[in-house]
Amino acid sequence: MLLFKQTEKLNSYLARERKQGRKIGFVPTMGALHEGHLSLVRASRQDNDLTVCSVFVNPTQFNDAEDLQKYPRTIERDIELLAAENCDLLFWPTVSEIYPDEADSGGAPVLDLEGLDERMEGAHRPGHFQGVVQVVHRLLDIVGPHRLYMGQKDFQQFTIIRHMIDRLHLPVKLVVGPTVREADGLAMSSRNRRLSAEARQMAPRIYQALLHAADQIEEQPVKAIKEEALNKLNTPPLRPEYFELVDGHNLKPVQSVESTDYIVACTAVWADDIRLIDNLILKKPEDLRTF
Ligand code: AMP
């Protein structure tokens, strides 16, 4: 595996590969890699000639300085894991490499997110999605992949990136991989390693609450499903921030099951001071194009 730290060098290397007709797949991450990330690397390796993974803890998407500071950084282990997966290239830039001029927005597009960023993660993490759009746009510009791989785990994130790709007519195909879970159902996350033993033991309740919502979708009104889930999740050290049933097309809350063909339950739950998110598709259109 080749390791690049400099934007210019990576950019010109990949330009040569593209000229020779090689298809490039790209997996952007913030590191502290686990099976969720590696499943995307594997999917990319299957579909493309060259797989690029980036490890970059993007400061502009953190609204909490302590969360940024405590975000796990395990680059040596990440390198081992990526090499074992035969990932072709790792891009591990510094912050100044991605944002060379502090006053510059890093080439962030002016983009109307049409309300996709107003609820759920957007409402609770001000500025988060502007930061995500900024960094993914910048990374796509540097890497120039044919396919971009993202996880369903961050449902609102990939929906917003899909919107960005569509609106800006970016020449890249978004591929979404399913959420990879621990044996007890907890969605894998780099943040899981910071959970206390007690919080780790309770955390599978998040997936259980999502499964219960899926089970009840035809049985109870939406309002009752949400209330029940919030109650289930309100068990110390867990504390739910939101549990929403949204229309997967536009992320607006649904009032009834019949109102759309695409319903996703999305939740954010605090486990002590660690914030975990998860989601489950409860109703899916037959022609869903991202999966
Ligand atoms: P992160 O490093 O958390 O920014 O995640 C990088 C990419 O991996 C994003 O596209 C995530 O959606 C994806 N990802 C993170 N956790 C999982 C998981 N448990 N299953 C599938 N994809 C994941």
Tab-separated table of N, CA and C and ligand atoms in Angstrom, residues 27-40 54 56 61 71 148-155 157-158 175-182 186-192, ligand 1:
chain	number	residue	atom	x	y	z
A	27	VAL	N	-12.786	5.702	-0.364
A	27	VAL	CA	-13.442	5.515	0.934
A	27	VAL	C	-12.916	6.567	1.914
A	28	PRO	N	-13.642	7.673	2.106
A	28	PRO	CA	-13.177	8.666	3.074
A	28	PRO	C	-13.540	8.260	4.507
A	29	THR	N	-12.592	8.387	5.425
A	29	THR	CA	-12.857	8.034	6.831
A	29	THR	C	-12.155	9.036	7.754
A	30	MET	N	-12.516	8.921	9.042
A	30	MET	CA	-11.791	9.691	10.050
A	30	MET	C	-10.881	8.775	10.871
A	31	GLY	N	-10.640	7.572	10.355
A	31	GLY	CA	-9.696	6.670	11.018
A	31	GLY	C	-10.303	5.924	12.186
A	32	ALA	N	-9.419	5.353	13.039
A	32	ALA	CA	-9.840	4.411	14.087
A	32	ALA	C	-10.721	3.353	13.420
A	33	LEU	N	-10.134	2.729	12.421
A	33	LEU	CA	-10.903	1.878	11.496
A	33	LEU	C	-11.437	0.608	12.162
A	34	HIS	N	-12.592	0.186	11.679
A	34	HIS	CA	-13.215	-1.054	12.149
A	34	HIS	C	-13.844	-1.746	10.936
A	35	GLU	N	-14.560	-2.835	11.190
A	35	GLU	CA	-15.149	-3.634	10.098
A	35	GLU	C	-16.089	-2.815	9.204
A	36	GLY	N	-16.756	-1.812	9.767
A	36	GLY	CA	-17.651	-0.966	8.952
A	36	GLY	C	-16.867	-0.299	7.835
A	37	HIS	N	-15.741	0.311	8.197
A	37	HIS	CA	-14.893	0.954	7.192
A	37	HIS	C	-14.341	-0.094	6.211
A	38	LEU	N	-13.878	-1.219	6.787
A	38	LEU	CA	-13.212	-2.221	5.942
A	38	LEU	C	-14.188	-2.854	4.949
A	39	SER	N	-15.475	-2.924	5.331
A	39	SER	CA	-16.460	-3.472	4.386
A	39	SER	C	-16.566	-2.564	3.160
A	40	LEU	N	-16.383	-1.263	3.369
A	40	LEU	CA	-16.445	-0.323	2.234
A	40	LEU	C	-15.189	-0.464	1.367
A	54	SER	N	-8.991	7.483	2.722
A	54	SER	CA	-8.379	8.630	3.411
A	54	SER	C	-8.683	8.536	4.896
A	56	PHE	N	-8.706	11.245	7.827
A	56	PHE	CA	-8.580	12.675	8.119
A	56	PHE	C	-9.670	13.063	9.123
A	61	GLN	N	-16.059	19.756	10.861
A	61	GLN	CA	-17.360	19.113	11.079
A	61	GLN	C	-17.635	18.832	12.560
A	71	TYR	N	-11.380	12.464	19.829
A	71	TYR	CA	-11.677	11.512	18.755
A	71	TYR	C	-10.492	10.543	18.628
A	148	LEU	N	-17.646	6.602	-5.035
A	148	LEU	CA	-17.443	7.035	-3.650
A	148	LEU	C	-18.227	6.079	-2.751
A	149	TYR	N	-17.581	5.566	-1.704
A	149	TYR	CA	-18.217	4.571	-0.823
A	149	TYR	C	-18.507	5.169	0.542
A	150	MET	N	-19.775	5.085	0.957
A	150	MET	CA	-20.162	5.595	2.273
A	150	MET	C	-21.084	4.580	2.949
A	151	GLY	N	-21.209	4.685	4.274
A	151	GLY	CA	-21.993	3.706	5.023
A	151	GLY	C	-23.405	4.189	5.325
A	152	GLN	N	-24.319	3.245	5.349
A	152	GLN	CA	-25.702	3.572	5.738
A	152	GLN	C	-25.767	4.049	7.185
A	153	LYS	N	-24.773	3.664	7.987
A	153	LYS	CA	-24.723	4.059	9.401
A	153	LYS	C	-24.961	5.565	9.576
A	154	ASP	N	-24.413	6.358	8.637
A	154	ASP	CA	-24.597	7.815	8.711
A	154	ASP	C	-25.615	8.219	7.639
A	155	PHE	N	-26.870	7.922	7.914
A	155	PHE	CA	-27.911	8.052	6.896
A	155	PHE	C	-28.057	9.482	6.387
A	157	GLN	N	-25.908	11.844	6.558
A	157	GLN	CA	-24.679	12.251	5.879
A	157	GLN	C	-24.671	11.831	4.409
A	158	PHE	N	-24.971	10.533	4.138
A	158	PHE	CA	-24.888	10.115	2.729
A	158	PHE	C	-26.021	10.740	1.915
A	175	VAL	N	-21.893	4.933	-3.752
A	175	VAL	CA	-22.304	3.569	-3.403
A	175	VAL	C	-22.445	3.508	-1.881
A	176	VAL	N	-23.605	3.066	-1.396
A	176	VAL	CA	-23.835	3.019	0.052
A	176	VAL	C	-23.789	1.570	0.523
A	177	GLY	N	-22.953	1.329	1.533
A	177	GLY	CA	-22.833	-0.031	2.088
A	177	GLY	C	-23.668	-0.174	3.349
A	178	PRO	N	-24.156	-1.383	3.622
A	178	PRO	CA	-24.998	-1.608	4.810
A	178	PRO	C	-24.228	-1.389	6.118
A	179	THR	N	-24.964	-1.069	7.174
A	179	THR	CA	-24.354	-0.862	8.490
A	179	THR	C	-23.802	-2.180	9.032
A	180	VAL	N	-22.544	-2.167	9.428
A	180	VAL	CA	-21.938	-3.362	10.021
A	180	VAL	C	-22.087	-3.264	11.540
A	181	ARG	N	-22.529	-4.366	12.157
A	181	ARG	CA	-22.841	-4.356	13.589
A	181	ARG	C	-21.995	-5.358	14.363
A	182	GLU	N	-21.858	-5.100	15.662
A	182	GLU	CA	-21.275	-6.092	16.563
A	182	GLU	C	-22.277	-7.240	16.700
A	186	LEU	N	-25.002	-3.689	18.249
A	186	LEU	CA	-24.491	-2.311	18.306
A	186	LEU	C	-23.783	-1.966	16.989
A	187	ALA	N	-24.181	-0.854	16.377
A	187	ALA	CA	-23.530	-0.436	15.128
A	187	ALA	C	-22.070	-0.102	15.420
A	188	MET	N	-21.182	-0.627	14.596
A	188	MET	CA	-19.752	-0.327	14.808
A	188	MET	C	-19.500	1.154	14.621
A	189	SER	N	-18.673	1.698	15.480
A	189	SER	CA	-18.337	3.119	15.417
A	189	SER	C	-16.990	3.319	16.088
A	190	SER	N	-16.229	4.261	15.570
A	190	SER	CA	-14.931	4.556	16.184
A	190	SER	C	-15.120	5.020	17.622
A	191	ARG	N	-16.284	5.610	17.896
A	191	ARG	CA	-16.534	6.129	19.248
A	191	ARG	C	-16.810	5.013	20.258
A	192	ASN	N	-17.169	3.804	19.771
A	192	ASN	CA	-17.519	2.723	20.706
A	192	ASN	C	-16.376	2.403	21.657
B	1	AMP	P1	-16.181	7.828	9.867
B	1	AMP	O1	-14.772	7.380	9.983
B	1	AMP	O2	-16.989	7.576	11.099
B	1	AMP	O3	-16.307	9.235	9.341
B	1	AMP	O4	-16.857	6.900	8.773
B	1	AMP	C1	-16.315	6.785	7.483
B	1	AMP	C2	-17.276	6.031	6.608
B	1	AMP	O5	-17.510	4.734	7.143
B	1	AMP	C3	-18.648	6.730	6.510
B	1	AMP	O6	-19.134	6.624	5.188
B	1	AMP	C4	-19.476	5.927	7.475
B	1	AMP	O7	-20.858	5.938	7.168
B	1	AMP	C5	-18.892	4.536	7.298
B	1	AMP	N1	-19.176	3.725	8.485
B	1	AMP	C6	-18.909	4.046	9.783
B	1	AMP	N2	-19.367	3.080	10.604
B	1	AMP	C7	-19.946	2.140	9.804
B	1	AMP	C8	-20.610	0.899	10.051
B	1	AMP	N3	-20.773	0.420	11.285
B	1	AMP	N4	-21.066	0.209	8.993
B	1	AMP	C9	-20.920	0.671	7.721
B	1	AMP	N5	-20.305	1.831	7.427
B	1	AMP	C10	-19.820	2.552	8.455
